[in-house]
Structures are given as structure tokens and as C-alpha cells.
Amino acid sequence: MSVFRAFSSVSLKFTFLTKAARVPAKKFTEMAVTAAKKKLRQDISNALKKITTEEKLKQSKKVHERLFNLAEYKKSTRISLYLSTSDEIDTTKILKNIFELKKLAFVPRYNGKTMEMVRVSSMEDYESLPLTKWNIKQPTDNDVRENALETGGLDLVILPGVAFSLDGKRLGHGMGYYDKFLHSCMEKSHRMPYLIGLAFNEQIKEDIPTTEEDVNLNLVLTEHYN
């Protein structure tokens, strides 16, 4: 019995030490992923600065064509999309197409660390939206609008990103807005919308550093890939 107790004591100590040793390793991994993401964001930022306006328009046009021909886009009636900056695939023509097809459009409204998708009813409505400090159009906090997750959810989410892999991995800007929003979609709607990322050719990488919290996309569209 004394031998068993001695073995049990050693076993418990070993288990404790093993678990304790895992914590620094996990922390090291998280730090490595964070560092890799930071470097990749800088690399992509430098690459995007070299793309001319004409080239961005050319690539955006081809991405639009690929998107409009997708079965998932055609059958979706409730669509959310980002309102683009100059370093992103343009979404203005996508928004216009959504209205032409009598679909419902929802756009991001950021508030602190959270994001919701609220409805925009027309191109005139879109044009009237004020600009944020990031120079992005957005409905104000006191502008009462339909919230997508409170009125039926979404069929399709069109996402921006800093970098993507063709198998659906995505690197955002680091705030986690979309990942948190997509987790909310599952909680409130009990289903995940179809997820499409739009990217310039220069934003595509063979692999993207990710964590368990990062949500993979169903599809990434570029000038050359779908």
C-alpha cells in the first residue's frame, strides 16, 4: 500500500507539472501567431501601396463579375457587405446590384468593440451616410435601423480582410469584429451565413496565421480565383 501511495503522489506531481508546463507553451504559441499576424499586415500594407488606382478598379470589376455569377449570391435575399476603403475591393457597385435585384442590404455599424449589421434601403440612403474618423460611411448610433440578426438573420456575408488564403483563412485588422459577429450569428440565428471574402491578388497568401477564434470563409474571390 505504501508503494501505491508513493506512486500516486509522484503521478499527481507529474500531472501537475505537465499541466503547468503547457501554459507557457500555449502562451508562446499565441505570441508567435500575434507576431506573425502583425508582420503580415505590414507586408500587405506595403504591397497595396504599390497598386495603382486603375489596377484596383480592374481587379474590382473582375471580382464583381465572379460574385454576380455565383449561385450563392443569386439565391441570397439578405446580404451584408462592408463599405469599402481605397485599399479594399470596391463594394459600391455590389451594393447597387443588390438594390437592383430587390435584395436586402445590411452594412456594418461599429460601436466600441462590437459590430452590428443594419439595413440600408437605397443608394440614396447609402450616399447620405456620414463618414467616420476612419473615412468609412456608417449609420450613426442614434439612427434607428433594422438589425439583421433581429429580423431573420443573413443569407450571405461579404467580408473584407487584410489577407486571405484560398482555402478560406482570413486575416482581419486585429479587432475581431467579424469573428465576434459571426459567432453571434450562430447564437441568435442558429445558422452560419455563407461567407465570401473579396481580395486583390496581392492579398492572397499560401497560408494565414490563425487561432481557434478565427472563422474560416466558404469562398475567397479574386481577379483570378473563385
Coordinates of C-alpha atoms in Angstrom, one line a residue:
M1 CA 0.0 0.0 0.0
S2 CA 2.9 2.4 0.8
V3 CA 4.3 1.8 -2.6
F4 CA 1.0 2.6 -4.3
R5 CA 0.7 5.8 -2.2
A6 CA 4.2 6.8 -3.2
F7 CA 3.4 6.1 -6.9
S8 CA 0.2 8.1 -6.7
S9 CA 2.0 11.0 -5.1
V10 CA 4.6 11.0 -7.8
S11 CA 1.9 10.7 -10.5
L12 CA -0.1 13.6 -9.2
K13 CA 3.1 15.8 -9.0
F14 CA 4.0 14.8 -12.6
T15 CA 0.5 15.6 -13.8
F16 CA 0.6 19.0 -12.1
L17 CA 4.0 19.8 -13.5
T18 CA 2.9 18.7 -17.0
K19 CA -0.2 20.9 -17.0
A20 CA 1.9 23.8 -15.7
A21 CA 4.4 23.4 -18.4
R22 CA 1.7 23.6 -21.1
V23 CA 0.6 27.1 -20.1
P24 CA 3.9 28.9 -21.2
A25 CA 3.9 26.8 -24.4
K26 CA 0.3 27.9 -25.3
K27 CA 1.2 31.5 -24.4
F28 CA 4.3 31.3 -26.6
T29 CA 2.2 30.0 -29.5
E30 CA -0.3 32.8 -29.1
M31 CA 2.5 35.4 -29.0
A32 CA 4.0 33.8 -32.1
V33 CA 0.7 33.9 -34.0
T34 CA 0.2 37.6 -32.9
A35 CA 3.7 38.5 -34.2
A36 CA 3.1 36.7 -37.5
K37 CA -0.2 38.5 -38.0
K38 CA 1.4 41.8 -37.3
K39 CA 4.2 41.2 -39.8
L40 CA 1.8 40.0 -42.4
R41 CA -0.4 43.1 -42.0
Q42 CA 2.6 45.3 -42.6
D43 CA 3.7 43.3 -45.6
I44 CA 0.3 43.5 -47.2
S45 CA 0.0 47.2 -46.4
N46 CA 3.3 47.8 -48.3
A47 CA 2.1 45.7 -51.2
L48 CA -1.2 47.6 -51.5
K49 CA 0.6 50.9 -51.7
K50 CA 2.2 49.8 -54.9
I51 CA -1.1 49.1 -56.7
T52 CA -2.4 51.8 -58.9
T53 CA -6.0 53.1 -58.8
E54 CA -6.5 51.8 -62.3
E55 CA -5.3 48.3 -61.3
K56 CA -7.6 48.3 -58.2
L57 CA -10.6 49.2 -60.4
K58 CA -9.7 46.5 -62.9
Q59 CA -9.4 43.8 -60.3
S60 CA -12.6 45.0 -58.5
K61 CA -14.6 44.8 -61.8
K62 CA -13.5 41.1 -62.3
V63 CA -14.3 40.2 -58.7
H64 CA -17.8 41.8 -59.2
E65 CA -18.4 39.6 -62.3
R66 CA -17.4 36.5 -60.4
L67 CA -19.6 37.4 -57.4
F68 CA -22.7 38.2 -59.5
N69 CA -22.4 34.8 -61.3
L70 CA -22.3 32.8 -58.1
A71 CA -25.3 30.6 -57.3
E72 CA -24.9 31.6 -53.6
Y73 CA -25.2 35.2 -54.4
K74 CA -28.1 34.8 -56.8
K75 CA -30.2 32.8 -54.3
S76 CA -29.4 35.1 -51.3
T77 CA -32.0 37.7 -50.3
R78 CA -30.5 39.1 -47.1
I79 CA -26.9 40.2 -47.7
S80 CA -24.4 42.1 -45.6
L81 CA -21.3 43.7 -47.1
Y82 CA -18.6 46.0 -46.0
L83 CA -18.4 49.6 -47.2
S84 CA -15.0 49.7 -48.9
T85 CA -12.0 51.9 -48.5
S86 CA -9.4 52.6 -51.2
D87 CA -7.4 49.6 -50.0
E88 CA -10.2 47.1 -50.5
I89 CA -12.1 45.6 -53.4
D90 CA -14.8 48.2 -54.1
T91 CA -18.3 47.3 -52.9
T92 CA -20.3 50.3 -54.2
K93 CA -21.3 48.5 -57.4
I94 CA -22.2 45.4 -55.4
L95 CA -24.5 47.5 -53.2
K96 CA -26.1 48.9 -56.3
N97 CA -26.6 45.5 -57.8
I98 CA -28.2 44.3 -54.5
F99 CA -30.8 47.0 -54.8
E100 CA -31.4 46.4 -58.5
L101 CA -32.2 42.8 -57.7
K102 CA -34.6 43.8 -54.9
K103 CA -32.5 42.1 -52.3
L104 CA -32.0 43.5 -48.7
A105 CA -28.6 45.1 -47.9
F106 CA -27.1 45.3 -44.5
V107 CA -23.9 47.2 -43.6
P108 CA -21.6 47.4 -40.5
R109 CA -22.2 49.8 -37.7
Y110 CA -19.3 49.7 -35.2
N111 CA -19.8 50.7 -31.6
G112 CA -16.9 50.3 -29.3
K113 CA -15.7 46.7 -29.5
T114 CA -18.9 45.4 -31.2
M115 CA -20.3 45.4 -34.7
E116 CA -23.9 45.0 -35.9
M117 CA -25.3 44.8 -39.4
V118 CA -28.0 47.4 -40.1
R119 CA -30.1 47.9 -43.2
V120 CA -29.5 50.4 -45.9
S121 CA -32.6 50.9 -48.1
S122 CA -31.2 52.5 -51.3
M123 CA -28.2 54.1 -53.0
E124 CA -29.6 57.5 -51.9
D125 CA -29.7 56.2 -48.3
Y126 CA -26.1 55.0 -48.7
E127 CA -24.9 58.3 -50.1
S128 CA -26.4 60.2 -47.2
L129 CA -24.5 58.2 -44.6
P130 CA -21.9 60.3 -42.6
L131 CA -18.2 59.4 -42.6
T132 CA -16.4 58.0 -39.5
K133 CA -12.9 59.0 -38.4
W134 CA -11.7 56.1 -40.5
N135 CA -13.3 57.7 -43.5
I136 CA -15.9 54.9 -43.8
K137 CA -19.6 55.6 -44.3
Q138 CA -21.7 54.4 -41.4
P139 CA -25.1 55.0 -39.9
T140 CA -24.9 56.9 -36.6
D141 CA -25.7 55.3 -33.3
N142 CA -29.0 57.2 -32.9
D143 CA -30.1 56.3 -36.4
V144 CA -32.8 53.7 -35.8
R145 CA -32.4 50.9 -38.4
E146 CA -33.4 47.3 -38.9
N147 CA -30.8 45.0 -37.3
A148 CA -30.2 41.9 -39.4
L149 CA -29.9 39.5 -36.5
E150 CA -33.2 40.6 -35.0
T151 CA -35.3 40.2 -38.2
G152 CA -34.3 36.9 -39.7
G153 CA -30.5 36.8 -39.9
L154 CA -28.4 36.8 -43.1
D155 CA -28.0 34.5 -46.1
L156 CA -24.7 35.9 -47.2
V157 CA -21.9 37.9 -45.6
I158 CA -19.3 39.6 -47.9
L159 CA -16.2 40.2 -45.8
P160 CA -13.2 42.5 -46.1
G161 CA -9.8 41.5 -44.8
V162 CA -6.1 42.3 -44.9
A163 CA -5.0 38.9 -46.3
F164 CA -6.6 35.6 -47.3
S165 CA -5.7 32.0 -48.2
L166 CA -7.6 30.3 -51.0
D167 CA -8.8 27.7 -48.5
G168 CA -10.8 30.3 -46.6
K169 CA -8.4 31.6 -43.9
R170 CA -8.7 35.3 -43.3
L171 CA -6.6 37.9 -41.5
G172 CA -8.6 40.9 -40.4
H173 CA -7.4 44.2 -38.9
G174 CA -7.0 42.9 -35.4
M175 CA -10.1 44.0 -33.6
G176 CA -12.0 40.7 -34.1
Y177 CA -15.3 42.5 -35.2
Y178 CA -16.3 39.9 -37.9
D179 CA -15.3 36.9 -35.9
K180 CA -17.4 38.0 -32.9
F181 CA -20.3 39.0 -35.2
L182 CA -20.3 35.6 -36.9
H183 CA -20.3 33.8 -33.5
S184 CA -23.4 36.0 -32.7
C185 CA -25.0 34.8 -35.9
M186 CA -24.8 31.2 -34.7
E187 CA -26.1 32.1 -31.3
K188 CA -29.1 34.2 -32.5
S189 CA -29.9 32.7 -35.8
H190 CA -28.7 29.1 -35.1
R191 CA -27.1 29.0 -38.6
M192 CA -24.0 30.4 -40.3
P193 CA -24.5 32.6 -43.4
Y194 CA -22.4 31.8 -46.5
L195 CA -19.2 33.7 -46.1
I196 CA -17.3 35.2 -49.0
G197 CA -14.1 37.2 -48.8
L198 CA -13.1 39.7 -51.5
A199 CA -9.4 40.3 -52.2
F200 CA -6.9 41.8 -54.5
N201 CA -4.4 39.3 -56.0
E202 CA -1.7 40.8 -53.7
Q203 CA -3.7 39.9 -50.6
I204 CA -3.6 36.1 -51.3
K205 CA -1.1 34.1 -49.3
E206 CA -0.5 30.3 -49.3
D207 CA -1.3 30.2 -45.6
I208 CA -2.6 32.6 -42.9
P209 CA -1.7 32.5 -39.2
T210 CA -4.9 31.9 -37.3
T211 CA -6.3 30.9 -33.8
E212 CA -9.3 28.9 -32.8
E213 CA -11.4 32.2 -32.6
D214 CA -10.8 33.0 -36.3
V215 CA -13.7 31.9 -38.5
N216 CA -12.9 30.3 -41.9
L217 CA -14.7 31.5 -45.0
N218 CA -16.6 29.4 -47.6
L219 CA -15.0 31.2 -50.5
V220 CA -12.4 33.8 -51.4
L221 CA -12.9 35.7 -54.7
T222 CA -10.1 37.5 -56.6
E223 CA -9.5 38.5 -60.1
H224 CA -8.1 35.1 -60.9
Y225 CA -9.8 32.8 -58.3
N226 CA -13.2 31.7 -57.2

